[in-house]
mmCIF file of C-alpha atoms in Angstrom:
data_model
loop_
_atom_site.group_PDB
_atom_site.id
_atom_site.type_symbol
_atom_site.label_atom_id
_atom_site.label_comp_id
_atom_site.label_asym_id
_atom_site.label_seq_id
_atom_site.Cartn_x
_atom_site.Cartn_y
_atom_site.Cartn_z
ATOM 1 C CA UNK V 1 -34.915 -30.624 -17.145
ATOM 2 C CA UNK V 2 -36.583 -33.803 -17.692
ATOM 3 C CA UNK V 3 -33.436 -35.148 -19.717
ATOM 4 C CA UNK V 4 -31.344 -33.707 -17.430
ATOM 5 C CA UNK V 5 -32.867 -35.722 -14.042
ATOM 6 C CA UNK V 6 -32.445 -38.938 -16.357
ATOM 7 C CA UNK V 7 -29.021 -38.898 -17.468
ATOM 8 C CA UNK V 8 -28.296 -37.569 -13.228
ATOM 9 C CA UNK V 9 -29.783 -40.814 -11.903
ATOM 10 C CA UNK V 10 -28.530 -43.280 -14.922
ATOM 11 C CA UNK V 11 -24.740 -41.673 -15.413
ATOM 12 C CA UNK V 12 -24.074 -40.675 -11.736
ATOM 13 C CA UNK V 13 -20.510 -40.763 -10.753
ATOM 14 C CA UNK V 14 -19.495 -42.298 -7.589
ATOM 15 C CA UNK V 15 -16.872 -39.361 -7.050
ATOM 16 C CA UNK V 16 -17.999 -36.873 -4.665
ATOM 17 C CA UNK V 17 -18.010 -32.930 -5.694
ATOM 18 C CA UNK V 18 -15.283 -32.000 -3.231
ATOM 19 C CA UNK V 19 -12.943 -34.376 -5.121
ATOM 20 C CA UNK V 20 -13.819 -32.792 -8.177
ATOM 21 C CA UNK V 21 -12.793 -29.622 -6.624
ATOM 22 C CA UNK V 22 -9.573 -30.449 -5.674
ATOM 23 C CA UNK V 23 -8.804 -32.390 -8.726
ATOM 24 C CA UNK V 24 -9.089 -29.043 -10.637
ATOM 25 C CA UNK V 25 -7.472 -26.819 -8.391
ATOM 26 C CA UNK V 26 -4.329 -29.260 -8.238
ATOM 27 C CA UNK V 27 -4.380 -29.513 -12.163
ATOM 28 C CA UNK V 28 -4.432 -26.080 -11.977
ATOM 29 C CA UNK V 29 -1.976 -25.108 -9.861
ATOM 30 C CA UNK V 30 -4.333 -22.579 -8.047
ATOM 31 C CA UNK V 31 -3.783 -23.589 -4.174
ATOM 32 C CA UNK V 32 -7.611 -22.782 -3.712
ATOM 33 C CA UNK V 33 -6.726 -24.027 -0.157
ATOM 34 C CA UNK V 34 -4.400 -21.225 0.577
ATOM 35 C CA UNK V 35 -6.529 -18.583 -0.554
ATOM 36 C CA UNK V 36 -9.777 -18.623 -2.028
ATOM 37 C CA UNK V 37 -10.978 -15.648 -3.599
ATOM 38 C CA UNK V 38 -7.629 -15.579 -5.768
ATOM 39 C CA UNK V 39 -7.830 -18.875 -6.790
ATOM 40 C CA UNK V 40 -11.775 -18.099 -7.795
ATOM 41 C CA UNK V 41 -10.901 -14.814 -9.515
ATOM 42 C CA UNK V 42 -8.034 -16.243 -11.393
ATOM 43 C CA UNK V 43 -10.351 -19.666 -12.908
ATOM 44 C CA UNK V 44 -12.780 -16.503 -13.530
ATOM 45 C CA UNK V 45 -10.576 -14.646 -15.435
ATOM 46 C CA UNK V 46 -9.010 -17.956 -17.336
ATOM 47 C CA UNK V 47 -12.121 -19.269 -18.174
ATOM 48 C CA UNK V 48 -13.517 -15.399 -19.466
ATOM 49 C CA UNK V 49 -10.670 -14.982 -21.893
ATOM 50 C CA UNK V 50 -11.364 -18.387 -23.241
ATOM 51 C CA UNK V 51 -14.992 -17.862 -23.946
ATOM 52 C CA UNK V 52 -14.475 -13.893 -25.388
ATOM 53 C CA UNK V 53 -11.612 -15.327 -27.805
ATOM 54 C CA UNK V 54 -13.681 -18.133 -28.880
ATOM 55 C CA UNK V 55 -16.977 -16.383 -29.009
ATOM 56 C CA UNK V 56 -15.507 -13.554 -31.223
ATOM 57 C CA UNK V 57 -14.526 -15.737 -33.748
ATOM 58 C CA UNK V 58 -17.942 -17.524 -33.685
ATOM 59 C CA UNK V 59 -19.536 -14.433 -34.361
ATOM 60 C CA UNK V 60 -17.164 -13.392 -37.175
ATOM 61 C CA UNK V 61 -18.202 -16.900 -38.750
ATOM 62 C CA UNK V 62 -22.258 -16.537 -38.305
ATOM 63 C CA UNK V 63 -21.903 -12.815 -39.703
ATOM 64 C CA UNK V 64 -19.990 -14.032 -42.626
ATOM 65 C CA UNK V 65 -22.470 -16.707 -43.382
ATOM 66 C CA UNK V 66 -25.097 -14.977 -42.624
ATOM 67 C CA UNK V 67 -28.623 -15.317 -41.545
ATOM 68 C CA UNK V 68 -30.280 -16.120 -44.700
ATOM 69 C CA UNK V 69 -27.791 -18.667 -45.805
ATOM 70 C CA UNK V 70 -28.337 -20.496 -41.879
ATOM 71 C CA UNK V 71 -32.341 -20.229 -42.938
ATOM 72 C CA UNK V 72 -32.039 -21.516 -46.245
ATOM 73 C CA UNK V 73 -30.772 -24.932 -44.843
ATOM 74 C CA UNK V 74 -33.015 -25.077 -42.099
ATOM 75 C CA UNK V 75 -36.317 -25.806 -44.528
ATOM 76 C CA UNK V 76 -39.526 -26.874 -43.124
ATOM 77 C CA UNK V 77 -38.929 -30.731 -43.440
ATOM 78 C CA UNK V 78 -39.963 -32.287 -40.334
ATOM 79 C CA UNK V 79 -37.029 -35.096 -40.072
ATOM 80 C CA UNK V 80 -34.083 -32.646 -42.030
ATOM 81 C CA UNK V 81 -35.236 -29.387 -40.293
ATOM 82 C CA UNK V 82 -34.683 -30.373 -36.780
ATOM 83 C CA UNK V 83 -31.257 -32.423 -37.393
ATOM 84 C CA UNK V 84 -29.721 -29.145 -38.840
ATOM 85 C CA UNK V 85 -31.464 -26.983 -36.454
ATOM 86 C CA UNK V 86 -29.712 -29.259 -33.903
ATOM 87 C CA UNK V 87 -26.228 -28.623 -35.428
ATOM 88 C CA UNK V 88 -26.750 -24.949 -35.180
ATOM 89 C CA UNK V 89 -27.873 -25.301 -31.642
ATOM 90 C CA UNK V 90 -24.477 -26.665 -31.024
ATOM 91 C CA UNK V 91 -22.067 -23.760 -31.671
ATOM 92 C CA UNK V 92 -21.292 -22.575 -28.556
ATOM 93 C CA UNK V 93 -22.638 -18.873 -28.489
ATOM 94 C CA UNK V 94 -25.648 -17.717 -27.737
ATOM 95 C CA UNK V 95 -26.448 -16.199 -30.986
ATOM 96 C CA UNK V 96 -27.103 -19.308 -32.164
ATOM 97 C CA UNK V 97 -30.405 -19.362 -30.275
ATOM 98 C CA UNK V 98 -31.242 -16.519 -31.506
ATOM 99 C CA UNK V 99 -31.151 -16.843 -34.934
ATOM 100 C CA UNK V 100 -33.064 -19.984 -34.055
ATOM 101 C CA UNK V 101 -35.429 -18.464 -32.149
ATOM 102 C CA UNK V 102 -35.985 -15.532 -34.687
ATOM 103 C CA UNK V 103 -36.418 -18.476 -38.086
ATOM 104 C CA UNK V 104 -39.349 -19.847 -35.969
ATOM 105 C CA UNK V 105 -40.598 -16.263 -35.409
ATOM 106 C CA UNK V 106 -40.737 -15.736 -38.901
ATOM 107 C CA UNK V 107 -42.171 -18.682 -39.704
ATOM 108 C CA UNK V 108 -39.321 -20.530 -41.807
ATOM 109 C CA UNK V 109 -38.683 -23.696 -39.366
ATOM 110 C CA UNK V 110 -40.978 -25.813 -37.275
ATOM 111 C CA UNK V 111 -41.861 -25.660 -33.444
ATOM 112 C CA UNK V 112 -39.981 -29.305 -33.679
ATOM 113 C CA UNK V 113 -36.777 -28.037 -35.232
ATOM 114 C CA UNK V 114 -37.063 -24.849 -32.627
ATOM 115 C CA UNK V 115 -36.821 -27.201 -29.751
ATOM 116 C CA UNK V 116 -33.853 -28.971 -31.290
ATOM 117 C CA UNK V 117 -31.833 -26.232 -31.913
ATOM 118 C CA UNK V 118 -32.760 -24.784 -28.430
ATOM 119 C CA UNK V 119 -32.000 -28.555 -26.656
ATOM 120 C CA UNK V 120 -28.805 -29.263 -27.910
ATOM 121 C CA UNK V 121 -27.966 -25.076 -27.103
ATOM 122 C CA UNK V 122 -25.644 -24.896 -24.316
ATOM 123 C CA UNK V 123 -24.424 -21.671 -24.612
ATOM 124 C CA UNK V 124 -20.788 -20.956 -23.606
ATOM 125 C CA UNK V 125 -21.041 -23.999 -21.896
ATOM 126 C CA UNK V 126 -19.570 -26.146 -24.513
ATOM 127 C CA UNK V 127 -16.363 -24.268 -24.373
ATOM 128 C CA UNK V 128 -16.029 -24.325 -20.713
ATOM 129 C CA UNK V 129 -16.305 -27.958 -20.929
ATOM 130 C CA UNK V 130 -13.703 -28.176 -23.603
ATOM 131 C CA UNK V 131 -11.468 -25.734 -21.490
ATOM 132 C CA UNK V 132 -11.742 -27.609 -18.265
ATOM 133 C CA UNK V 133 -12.718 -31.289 -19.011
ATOM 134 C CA UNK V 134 -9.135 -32.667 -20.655
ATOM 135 C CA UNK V 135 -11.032 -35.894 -21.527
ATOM 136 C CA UNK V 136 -11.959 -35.351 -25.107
ATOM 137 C CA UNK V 137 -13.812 -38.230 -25.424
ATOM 138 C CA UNK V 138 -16.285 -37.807 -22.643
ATOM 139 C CA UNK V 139 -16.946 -34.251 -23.830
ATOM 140 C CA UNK V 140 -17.760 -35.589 -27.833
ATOM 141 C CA UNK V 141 -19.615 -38.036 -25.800
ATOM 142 C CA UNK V 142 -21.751 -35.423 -24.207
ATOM 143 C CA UNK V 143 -21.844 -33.044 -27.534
ATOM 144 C CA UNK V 144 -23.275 -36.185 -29.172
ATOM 145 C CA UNK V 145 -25.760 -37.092 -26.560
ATOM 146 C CA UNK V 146 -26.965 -33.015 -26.182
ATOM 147 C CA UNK V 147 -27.068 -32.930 -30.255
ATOM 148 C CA UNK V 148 -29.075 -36.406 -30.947
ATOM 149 C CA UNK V 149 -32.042 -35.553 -27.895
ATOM 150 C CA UNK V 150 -32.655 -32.346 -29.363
ATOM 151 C CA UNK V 151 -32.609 -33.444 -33.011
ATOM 152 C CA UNK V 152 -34.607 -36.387 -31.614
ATOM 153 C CA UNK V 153 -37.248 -34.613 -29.634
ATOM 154 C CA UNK V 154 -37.607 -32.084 -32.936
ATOM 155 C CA UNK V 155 -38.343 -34.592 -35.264
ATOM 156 C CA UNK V 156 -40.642 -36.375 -32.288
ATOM 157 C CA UNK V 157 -42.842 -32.741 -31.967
ATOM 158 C CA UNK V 158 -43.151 -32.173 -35.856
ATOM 159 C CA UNK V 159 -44.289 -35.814 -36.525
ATOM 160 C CA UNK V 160 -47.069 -35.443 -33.765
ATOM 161 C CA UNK V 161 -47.687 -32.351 -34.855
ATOM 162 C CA UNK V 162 -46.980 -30.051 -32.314
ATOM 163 C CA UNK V 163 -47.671 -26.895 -32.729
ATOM 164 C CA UNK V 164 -47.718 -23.759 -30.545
#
């Protein structure tokens, strides 16, 4: 939350919400101003396909490469551990997480490279943001920013020493 509140007040856009709101609806083509529980149900139904189709074939990919292989990378090293657990945090799917959460369960990464990988999680988020923002280089932007705090705060909490 705390990173959150700090990028808010540094990065905040002069353009109001409702602008946003209309932007998307004309790009669209919704008329959310003609009726407004069709246009909601149809961005809910868009954006749901989008996320199933892309979330199956993230979860073909992590059951192909497995668990094991994901924990072999993510050793104990307290700058390497958090970096890569800060790449897996960014595949968009909550599995991710998981498996995350689960290696620090079992004891084969850090608390640091747990927070990583949790910190630069969004969940489906990512590919909502891919889906709806059309500006590709604000969204690597904001990939890169969530990837390098988490991998940053990791390798912060296993050089202190932090552990829970």
């Amino acid at each position: 939350m705390l990173y959150g509140f700090i990028i808010d007040f540094v990065l905040r856009k002069r353009k109001k919400e409702e602008e946003r709101i209309i932007d998307l609806c004309e790009k669209e083509h919704c008329h959310c101003e003609k009726n407004l529980v069709k246009s909601a149900l149809k961005h809910t139904i868009s954006i749901f396909i989008y996320i199933f189709i892309l979330s199956l074939i993230v979860n073909i990919i992590i059951s192909l490469i497995g668990e094991e292989t994901l924990s072999s990378f993510m050793s104990n090293s307290k700058l390497l551990g958090p970096i890569i657990s800060a790449l897996i945090g960014l595949i968009p799917n909550c599995a991710s997480s998981v498996i995350i959460t689960e290696l620090y369960l079992s004891n084969i990464i850090s608390f640091g490279s747990l927070i990583a990988g949790l910190l630069a999680n969004a969940g489906a988020g990512l590919l909502v943001l891919f889906k709806m923002n059309k500006n590709l280089k604000e969204n690597i932007s904001i990939v890169l920013l969530l990837f390098s705090l988490g991998a940053l705060t990791g390798i912060v909490m296993n050089l202190v020493q932090i552990r829970v």
